[in-house]
Amino acid sequence: MNAPLQLPALDEIRAHEAEMIDIRHRIHANPELAFEERATADLVADCLQRWGCEVHRGLGVTGVVGTLRAGTSTRRIGLRADMDALPIQETSGKPWASQVLGKMHACGHDGHTAMLLAAARHLAATRRFDGIVHLVFQPAEEGYGGAKRMLDDGFLELFPCEAMFGMHNGPAKPAGKFIAVPGYAMASSDTCIIRVHGNGGHGAMPQHAVDPVVAASAIVMALQTIVSRNVPPLQTGIVTVGAFHAGEAPNVIPGTAELRLTVRAFKPEVRDLLQQRITEIAQQQAAVFGARAEVDYQRRYPMLYNHPKETAFCEQVVREWLGDEGLLADEPVTGSEDFAFFLEKVPGCYVFIGNGEGEDGGCMVHNAGYDFNDRCLSTGASYWVRLAEAWLKPRG
Ligand SMILES: [Zn+2]
Ligand SMILES: [Zn+2]
């Protein structure tokens, strides 16, 4: 089989490609979980320093921010990558596969980090822009809200940005093509724990007990009506009961039952509606059976909103570089992403870069066989550079 064709990239970025791929492989072989990205942050900070960035560490525990200035303008943008791995045992069989038992870069954050590093190196060496670029390497994207932690630690006070941009690889999409969906592009992600308190007893004498299994079962069924009967038909909502735990023995009615839900929406008003109806249904269904439901609704990641003007700008950057064929049309995805926290505060856009198809990058993220496609590294880095140079174009 022929080697796959090279994807488009800036020549100067291509010149350092082998070295940047080596960095990606080093990060891949040494994955670190949320807020433990110490070696990764050391490597990132070391590279940034060596290449001439101002480096700030410790925001969001392990976050690293590199700053580059050029010219006299005070215009400023943030480019963000994530650094954390997942608790998965890798099976890719690649020479650079994880050397850490039970941890792997199964979402390509090693690739995201390497792409932004490659861009940093180029921007630091050339400085063909007028303004300030903040290179943001955040921890803990996978469920722990590292972006929010950086914001809580004062990221925007220290590094004000007029716009922020993010990028994620997209398996099963043509390698090196870009997707930018304007508006609500990714769903909010909430968790809800419902504890149903009944009154335990003998399985042969149910009349003396309040059975939480029956009450919780009724709740599960009634929850199915929220999306079909309460959410407007042209809107999207997802209510999934992923866990139902109750009891041990066949002849014992347990005292409690627990349901664990994941809840997704694309609009704030739908998110509010889902929370309200889940709470009402759980409490009132339980009451019908003489049980009591305790509802612990946890708002986790907000919906990711791509601001229209910044999204159009990103599309234009790709179009001027690769033509219309550089862009893929796509729909919002029901997954979630904590870059949404940044986009709640600052306008910007989160794009996807196709990771390839079939053997060449088609394995889904969070799969034990997944690997970031090295062919995309220089292309993604070139996008970052073109975006920064276009946004901070010298005037006059
Ligand atoms: Zn992920
Ligand atoms: Zn990811």
PDB file of N, CA and C in Angstrom, residues 71-151:
ATOM      1  N   GLY A  71       5.180  43.608  17.794  1.00  0.00           N
ATOM      2  CA  GLY A  71       4.615  44.886  17.377  1.00  0.00           C
ATOM      3  C   GLY A  71       4.151  45.712  18.553  1.00  0.00           C
ATOM      4  N   THR A  72       3.197  46.615  18.290  1.00  0.00           N
ATOM      5  CA  THR A  72       2.787  47.582  19.316  1.00  0.00           C
ATOM      6  C   THR A  72       1.320  47.449  19.689  1.00  0.00           C
ATOM      7  N   SER A  73       0.572  46.661  18.947  1.00  0.00           N
ATOM      8  CA  SER A  73      -0.867  46.560  19.199  1.00  0.00           C
ATOM      9  C   SER A  73      -1.135  45.872  20.536  1.00  0.00           C
ATOM     10  N   THR A  74      -2.245  46.256  21.163  1.00  0.00           N
ATOM     11  CA  THR A  74      -2.639  45.584  22.411  1.00  0.00           C
ATOM     12  C   THR A  74      -3.724  44.535  22.142  1.00  0.00           C
ATOM     13  N   ARG A  75      -3.978  44.246  20.872  1.00  0.00           N
ATOM     14  CA  ARG A  75      -4.941  43.190  20.554  1.00  0.00           C
ATOM     15  C   ARG A  75      -4.375  41.855  21.048  1.00  0.00           C
ATOM     16  N   ARG A  76      -5.275  40.972  21.472  1.00  0.00           N
ATOM     17  CA  ARG A  76      -4.753  39.730  22.077  1.00  0.00           C
ATOM     18  C   ARG A  76      -5.736  38.575  21.910  1.00  0.00           C
ATOM     19  N   ILE A  77      -5.185  37.411  21.647  1.00  0.00           N
ATOM     20  CA  ILE A  77      -6.035  36.221  21.530  1.00  0.00           C
ATOM     21  C   ILE A  77      -5.440  35.073  22.343  1.00  0.00           C
ATOM     22  N   GLY A  78      -6.275  34.091  22.624  1.00  0.00           N
ATOM     23  CA  GLY A  78      -5.848  32.874  23.301  1.00  0.00           C
ATOM     24  C   GLY A  78      -6.073  31.666  22.408  1.00  0.00           C
ATOM     25  N   LEU A  79      -5.062  30.826  22.307  1.00  0.00           N
ATOM     26  CA  LEU A  79      -5.187  29.553  21.590  1.00  0.00           C
ATOM     27  C   LEU A  79      -5.028  28.464  22.644  1.00  0.00           C
ATOM     28  N   ARG A  80      -5.927  27.492  22.662  1.00  0.00           N
ATOM     29  CA  ARG A  80      -5.938  26.542  23.781  1.00  0.00           C
ATOM     30  C   ARG A  80      -5.809  25.097  23.323  1.00  0.00           C
ATOM     31  N   ALA A  81      -4.982  24.350  24.065  1.00  0.00           N
ATOM     32  CA  ALA A  81      -4.894  22.892  23.904  1.00  0.00           C
ATOM     33  C   ALA A  81      -5.134  22.263  25.274  1.00  0.00           C
ATOM     34  N   ASP A  82      -5.512  20.988  25.291  1.00  0.00           N
ATOM     35  CA  ASP A  82      -5.687  20.274  26.563  1.00  0.00           C
ATOM     36  C   ASP A  82      -4.600  19.197  26.682  1.00  0.00           C
ATOM     37  N   MET A  83      -4.253  18.822  27.914  1.00  0.00           N
ATOM     38  CA  MET A  83      -3.070  17.975  28.143  1.00  0.00           C
ATOM     39  C   MET A  83      -3.366  16.623  28.792  1.00  0.00           C
ATOM     40  N   ASP A  84      -4.584  16.399  29.269  1.00  0.00           N
ATOM     41  CA  ASP A  84      -4.827  15.214  30.111  1.00  0.00           C
ATOM     42  C   ASP A  84      -5.158  13.957  29.308  1.00  0.00           C
ATOM     43  N   ALA A  85      -4.893  12.821  29.955  1.00  0.00           N
ATOM     44  CA  ALA A  85      -5.163  11.497  29.386  1.00  0.00           C
ATOM     45  C   ALA A  85      -6.370  10.878  30.096  1.00  0.00           C
ATOM     46  N   LEU A  86      -6.660   9.630  29.753  1.00  0.00           N
ATOM     47  CA  LEU A  86      -7.843   8.937  30.283  1.00  0.00           C
ATOM     48  C   LEU A  86      -7.448   7.643  31.005  1.00  0.00           C
ATOM     49  N   PRO A  87      -8.274   7.204  31.945  1.00  0.00           N
ATOM     50  CA  PRO A  87      -7.992   5.932  32.629  1.00  0.00           C
ATOM     51  C   PRO A  87      -8.413   4.728  31.779  1.00  0.00           C
ATOM     52  N   ILE A  88      -7.656   4.463  30.737  1.00  0.00           N
ATOM     53  CA  ILE A  88      -7.937   3.360  29.806  1.00  0.00           C
ATOM     54  C   ILE A  88      -6.628   2.607  29.571  1.00  0.00           C
ATOM     55  N   GLN A  89      -6.686   1.286  29.459  1.00  0.00           N
ATOM     56  CA  GLN A  89      -5.500   0.493  29.154  1.00  0.00           C
ATOM     57  C   GLN A  89      -5.320   0.428  27.637  1.00  0.00           C
ATOM     58  N   GLU A  90      -4.234   0.959  27.131  1.00  0.00           N
ATOM     59  CA  GLU A  90      -4.040   1.081  25.678  1.00  0.00           C
ATOM     60  C   GLU A  90      -3.811  -0.267  25.009  1.00  0.00           C
ATOM     61  N   THR A  91      -4.407  -0.435  23.827  1.00  0.00           N
ATOM     62  CA  THR A  91      -4.194  -1.665  23.053  1.00  0.00           C
ATOM     63  C   THR A  91      -3.733  -1.358  21.630  1.00  0.00           C
ATOM     64  N   SER A  92      -3.291  -0.117  21.370  1.00  0.00           N
ATOM     65  CA  SER A  92      -2.976   0.273  19.987  1.00  0.00           C
ATOM     66  C   SER A  92      -1.798  -0.514  19.409  1.00  0.00           C
ATOM     67  N   GLY A  93      -0.886  -0.978  20.280  1.00  0.00           N
ATOM     68  CA  GLY A  93       0.276  -1.711  19.803  1.00  0.00           C
ATOM     69  C   GLY A  93       1.308  -0.827  19.103  1.00  0.00           C
ATOM     70  N   LYS A  94       1.131   0.481  19.149  1.00  0.00           N
ATOM     71  CA  LYS A  94       2.085   1.399  18.522  1.00  0.00           C
ATOM     72  C   LYS A  94       3.396   1.413  19.313  1.00  0.00           C
ATOM     73  N   PRO A  95       4.514   1.687  18.636  1.00  0.00           N
ATOM     74  CA  PRO A  95       5.799   1.724  19.352  1.00  0.00           C
ATOM     75  C   PRO A  95       5.813   2.768  20.474  1.00  0.00           C
ATOM     76  N   TRP A  96       5.005   3.830  20.333  1.00  0.00           N
ATOM     77  CA  TRP A  96       4.965   4.898  21.336  1.00  0.00           C
ATOM     78  C   TRP A  96       3.776   4.727  22.292  1.00  0.00           C
ATOM     79  N   ALA A  97       3.218   3.510  22.328  1.00  0.00           N
ATOM     80  CA  ALA A  97       2.047   3.268  23.185  1.00  0.00           C
ATOM     81  C   ALA A  97       2.358   3.595  24.648  1.00  0.00           C
ATOM     82  N   SER A  98       1.306   3.807  25.405  1.00  0.00           N
ATOM     83  CA  SER A  98       1.430   4.192  26.812  1.00  0.00           C
ATOM     84  C   SER A  98       2.320   3.228  27.593  1.00  0.00           C
ATOM     85  N   GLN A  99       3.216   3.801  28.389  1.00  0.00           N
ATOM     86  CA  GLN A  99       4.059   2.992  29.266  1.00  0.00           C
ATOM     87  C   GLN A  99       3.497   2.951  30.683  1.00  0.00           C
ATOM     88  N   VAL A 100       2.326   3.531  30.847  1.00  0.00           N
ATOM     89  CA  VAL A 100       1.722   3.604  32.177  1.00  0.00           C
ATOM     90  C   VAL A 100       0.471   2.724  32.192  1.00  0.00           C
ATOM     91  N   LEU A 101       0.468   1.779  33.107  1.00  0.00           N
ATOM     92  CA  LEU A 101      -0.645   0.835  33.193  1.00  0.00           C
ATOM     93  C   LEU A 101      -1.951   1.588  33.445  1.00  0.00           C
ATOM     94  N   GLY A 102      -2.949   1.298  32.633  1.00  0.00           N
ATOM     95  CA  GLY A 102      -4.283   1.845  32.893  1.00  0.00           C
ATOM     96  C   GLY A 102      -4.476   3.313  32.546  1.00  0.00           C
ATOM     97  N   LYS A 103      -3.500   3.926  31.887  1.00  0.00           N
ATOM     98  CA  LYS A 103      -3.674   5.321  31.467  1.00  0.00           C
ATOM     99  C   LYS A 103      -3.269   5.444  30.011  1.00  0.00           C
ATOM    100  N   MET A 104      -4.025   6.239  29.259  1.00  0.00           N
ATOM    101  CA  MET A 104      -3.623   6.445  27.861  1.00  0.00           C
ATOM    102  C   MET A 104      -4.189   7.747  27.304  1.00  0.00           C
ATOM    103  N   HIS A 105      -3.508   8.256  26.274  1.00  0.00           N
ATOM    104  CA  HIS A 105      -4.030   9.408  25.541  1.00  0.00           C
ATOM    105  C   HIS A 105      -5.019   8.893  24.496  1.00  0.00           C
ATOM    106  N   ALA A 106      -6.249   8.646  24.958  1.00  0.00           N
ATOM    107  CA  ALA A 106      -7.264   8.069  24.077  1.00  0.00           C
ATOM    108  C   ALA A 106      -8.168   9.136  23.477  1.00  0.00           C
ATOM    109  N   CYS A 107      -7.838  10.411  23.731  1.00  0.00           N
ATOM    110  CA  CYS A 107      -8.677  11.469  23.145  1.00  0.00           C
ATOM    111  C   CYS A 107      -7.829  12.398  22.278  1.00  0.00           C
ATOM    112  N   GLY A 108      -6.534  12.076  22.138  1.00  0.00           N
ATOM    113  CA  GLY A 108      -5.680  12.872  21.251  1.00  0.00           C
ATOM    114  C   GLY A 108      -5.195  14.175  21.855  1.00  0.00           C
ATOM    115  N   HIS A 109      -5.305  14.333  23.180  1.00  0.00           N
ATOM    116  CA  HIS A 109      -4.836  15.585  23.782  1.00  0.00           C
ATOM    117  C   HIS A 109      -3.312  15.713  23.667  1.00  0.00           C
ATOM    118  N   ASP A 110      -2.623  14.564  23.502  1.00  0.00           N
ATOM    119  CA  ASP A 110      -1.185  14.607  23.193  1.00  0.00           C
ATOM    120  C   ASP A 110      -0.966  15.315  21.853  1.00  0.00           C
ATOM    121  N   GLY A 111      -1.812  15.004  20.884  1.00  0.00           N
ATOM    122  CA  GLY A 111      -1.739  15.644  19.570  1.00  0.00           C
ATOM    123  C   GLY A 111      -2.094  17.125  19.646  1.00  0.00           C
ATOM    124  N   HIS A 112      -3.134  17.452  20.450  1.00  0.00           N
ATOM    125  CA  HIS A 112      -3.527  18.863  20.594  1.00  0.00           C
ATOM    126  C   HIS A 112      -2.371  19.670  21.185  1.00  0.00           C
ATOM    127  N   THR A 113      -1.730  19.092  22.214  1.00  0.00           N
ATOM    128  CA  THR A 113      -0.601  19.775  22.855  1.00  0.00           C
ATOM    129  C   THR A 113       0.543  19.957  21.857  1.00  0.00           C
ATOM    130  N   ALA A 114       0.842  18.904  21.096  1.00  0.00           N
ATOM    131  CA  ALA A 114       1.958  18.981  20.131  1.00  0.00           C
ATOM    132  C   ALA A 114       1.654  19.972  19.008  1.00  0.00           C
ATOM    133  N   MET A 115       0.400  20.025  18.553  1.00  0.00           N
ATOM    134  CA  MET A 115       0.047  20.980  17.492  1.00  0.00           C
ATOM    135  C   MET A 115       0.230  22.412  17.974  1.00  0.00           C
ATOM    136  N   LEU A 116      -0.207  22.682  19.212  1.00  0.00           N
ATOM    137  CA  LEU A 116      -0.078  24.061  19.713  1.00  0.00           C
ATOM    138  C   LEU A 116       1.383  24.398  19.993  1.00  0.00           C
ATOM    139  N   LEU A 117       2.158  23.397  20.445  1.00  0.00           N
ATOM    140  CA  LEU A 117       3.603  23.634  20.645  1.00  0.00           C
ATOM    141  C   LEU A 117       4.282  23.958  19.313  1.00  0.00           C
ATOM    142  N   ALA A 118       3.938  23.203  18.272  1.00  0.00           N
ATOM    143  CA  ALA A 118       4.548  23.454  16.955  1.00  0.00           C
ATOM    144  C   ALA A 118       4.214  24.866  16.483  1.00  0.00           C
ATOM    145  N   ALA A 119       2.971  25.289  16.744  1.00  0.00           N
ATOM    146  CA  ALA A 119       2.569  26.648  16.365  1.00  0.00           C
ATOM    147  C   ALA A 119       3.335  27.676  17.188  1.00  0.00           C
ATOM    148  N   ALA A 120       3.490  27.402  18.482  1.00  0.00           N
ATOM    149  CA  ALA A 120       4.195  28.333  19.380  1.00  0.00           C
ATOM    150  C   ALA A 120       5.618  28.543  18.892  1.00  0.00           C
ATOM    151  N   ARG A 121       6.255  27.457  18.528  1.00  0.00           N
ATOM    152  CA  ARG A 121       7.633  27.522  18.069  1.00  0.00           C
ATOM    153  C   ARG A 121       7.753  28.423  16.832  1.00  0.00           C
ATOM    154  N   HIS A 122       6.820  28.215  15.915  1.00  0.00           N
ATOM    155  CA  HIS A 122       6.839  28.994  14.675  1.00  0.00           C
ATOM    156  C   HIS A 122       6.528  30.474  14.932  1.00  0.00           C
ATOM    157  N   LEU A 123       5.490  30.720  15.728  1.00  0.00           N
ATOM    158  CA  LEU A 123       5.103  32.109  16.016  1.00  0.00           C
ATOM    159  C   LEU A 123       6.211  32.832  16.773  1.00  0.00           C
ATOM    160  N   ALA A 124       6.895  32.108  17.664  1.00  0.00           N
ATOM    161  CA  ALA A 124       7.986  32.716  18.445  1.00  0.00           C
ATOM    162  C   ALA A 124       9.155  33.064  17.540  1.00  0.00           C
ATOM    163  N   ALA A 125       9.425  32.214  16.570  1.00  0.00           N
ATOM    164  CA  ALA A 125      10.583  32.428  15.701  1.00  0.00           C
ATOM    165  C   ALA A 125      10.330  33.524  14.670  1.00  0.00           C
ATOM    166  N   THR A 126       9.071  33.640  14.214  1.00  0.00           N
ATOM    167  CA  THR A 126       8.795  34.562  13.093  1.00  0.00           C
ATOM    168  C   THR A 126       8.164  35.887  13.541  1.00  0.00           C
ATOM    169  N   ARG A 127       7.276  35.823  14.516  1.00  0.00           N
ATOM    170  CA  ARG A 127       6.555  37.002  15.052  1.00  0.00           C
ATOM    171  C   ARG A 127       6.009  37.900  13.957  1.00  0.00           C
ATOM    172  N   ARG A 128       5.355  37.289  12.995  1.00  0.00           N
ATOM    173  CA  ARG A 128       4.735  38.072  11.920  1.00  0.00           C
ATOM    174  C   ARG A 128       3.302  38.417  12.305  1.00  0.00           C
ATOM    175  N   PHE A 129       3.158  39.044  13.473  1.00  0.00           N
ATOM    176  CA  PHE A 129       1.830  39.492  13.897  1.00  0.00           C
ATOM    177  C   PHE A 129       2.024  40.739  14.753  1.00  0.00           C
ATOM    178  N   ASP A 130       0.926  41.442  14.982  1.00  0.00           N
ATOM    179  CA  ASP A 130       0.982  42.670  15.767  1.00  0.00           C
ATOM    180  C   ASP A 130       0.016  42.521  16.934  1.00  0.00           C
ATOM    181  N   GLY A 131       0.545  42.231  18.108  1.00  0.00           N
ATOM    182  CA  GLY A 131      -0.323  42.020  19.262  1.00  0.00           C
ATOM    183  C   GLY A 131       0.238  40.940  20.175  1.00  0.00           C
ATOM    184  N   ILE A 132      -0.677  40.269  20.866  1.00  0.00           N
ATOM    185  CA  ILE A 132      -0.280  39.304  21.898  1.00  0.00           C
ATOM    186  C   ILE A 132      -0.999  37.973  21.664  1.00  0.00           C
ATOM    187  N   VAL A 133      -0.236  36.910  21.716  1.00  0.00           N
ATOM    188  CA  VAL A 133      -0.827  35.564  21.612  1.00  0.00           C
ATOM    189  C   VAL A 133      -0.585  34.827  22.927  1.00  0.00           C
ATOM    190  N   HIS A 134      -1.667  34.381  23.550  1.00  0.00           N
ATOM    191  CA  HIS A 134      -1.544  33.528  24.738  1.00  0.00           C
ATOM    192  C   HIS A 134      -1.755  32.075  24.308  1.00  0.00           C
ATOM    193  N   LEU A 135      -0.770  31.235  24.606  1.00  0.00           N
ATOM    194  CA  LEU A 135      -0.849  29.807  24.270  1.00  0.00           C
ATOM    195  C   LEU A 135      -1.235  29.080  25.551  1.00  0.00           C
ATOM    196  N   VAL A 136      -2.442  28.542  25.564  1.00  0.00           N
ATOM    197  CA  VAL A 136      -3.033  28.034  26.806  1.00  0.00           C
ATOM    198  C   VAL A 136      -3.031  26.511  26.792  1.00  0.00           C
ATOM    199  N   PHE A 137      -2.291  25.923  27.711  1.00  0.00           N
ATOM    200  CA  PHE A 137      -2.242  24.463  27.841  1.00  0.00           C
ATOM    201  C   PHE A 137      -2.977  24.111  29.129  1.00  0.00           C
ATOM    202  N   GLN A 138      -4.187  23.605  28.987  1.00  0.00           N
ATOM    203  CA  GLN A 138      -5.020  23.408  30.179  1.00  0.00           C
ATOM    204  C   GLN A 138      -5.037  21.950  30.630  1.00  0.00           C
ATOM    205  N   PRO A 139      -5.210  21.756  31.924  1.00  0.00           N
ATOM    206  CA  PRO A 139      -5.324  20.398  32.457  1.00  0.00           C
ATOM    207  C   PRO A 139      -6.777  19.909  32.400  1.00  0.00           C
ATOM    208  N   ALA A 140      -6.954  18.635  32.668  1.00  0.00           N
ATOM    209  CA  ALA A 140      -8.228  18.098  33.150  1.00  0.00           C
ATOM    210  C   ALA A 140      -9.449  18.435  32.312  1.00  0.00           C
ATOM    211  N   GLU A 141      -9.357  18.225  31.000  1.00  0.00           N
ATOM    212  CA  GLU A 141     -10.568  18.436  30.180  1.00  0.00           C
ATOM    213  C   GLU A 141     -11.570  17.313  30.395  1.00  0.00           C
ATOM    214  N   GLU A 142     -11.053  16.099  30.646  1.00  0.00           N
ATOM    215  CA  GLU A 142     -11.909  14.904  30.671  1.00  0.00           C
ATOM    216  C   GLU A 142     -12.725  14.811  31.957  1.00  0.00           C
ATOM    217  N   GLY A 143     -13.762  15.617  32.049  1.00  0.00           N
ATOM    218  CA  GLY A 143     -14.723  15.475  33.140  1.00  0.00           C
ATOM    219  C   GLY A 143     -14.424  16.284  34.382  1.00  0.00           C
ATOM    220  N   TYR A 144     -13.241  16.884  34.475  1.00  0.00           N
ATOM    221  CA  TYR A 144     -12.883  17.581  35.715  1.00  0.00           C
ATOM    222  C   TYR A 144     -12.832  19.106  35.569  1.00  0.00           C
ATOM    223  N   GLY A 145     -13.207  19.608  34.391  1.00  0.00           N
ATOM    224  CA  GLY A 145     -13.356  21.054  34.225  1.00  0.00           C
ATOM    225  C   GLY A 145     -12.093  21.858  34.452  1.00  0.00           C
ATOM    226  N   GLY A 146     -10.992  21.433  33.868  1.00  0.00           N
ATOM    227  CA  GLY A 146      -9.739  22.182  34.004  1.00  0.00           C
ATOM    228  C   GLY A 146      -9.844  23.611  33.499  1.00  0.00           C
ATOM    229  N   ALA A 147     -10.675  23.820  32.469  1.00  0.00           N
ATOM    230  CA  ALA A 147     -10.863  25.171  31.927  1.00  0.00           C
ATOM    231  C   ALA A 147     -11.486  26.062  32.993  1.00  0.00           C
ATOM    232  N   LYS A 148     -12.501  25.543  33.667  1.00  0.00           N
ATOM    233  CA  LYS A 148     -13.169  26.325  34.712  1.00  0.00           C
ATOM    234  C   LYS A 148     -12.198  26.636  35.848  1.00  0.00           C
ATOM    235  N   ARG A 149     -11.376  25.654  36.167  1.00  0.00           N
ATOM    236  CA  ARG A 149     -10.396  25.835  37.239  1.00  0.00           C
ATOM    237  C   ARG A 149      -9.414  26.961  36.890  1.00  0.00           C
ATOM    238  N   MET A 150      -8.975  27.007  35.634  1.00  0.00           N
ATOM    239  CA  MET A 150      -8.070  28.082  35.207  1.00  0.00           C
ATOM    240  C   MET A 150      -8.774  29.435  35.305  1.00  0.00           C
ATOM    241  N   LEU A 151     -10.049  29.475  34.890  1.00  0.00           N
ATOM    242  CA  LEU A 151     -10.808  30.726  34.977  1.00  0.00           C
ATOM    243  C   LEU A 151     -10.975  31.138  36.439  1.00  0.00           C
TER     244      LEU A 151
END
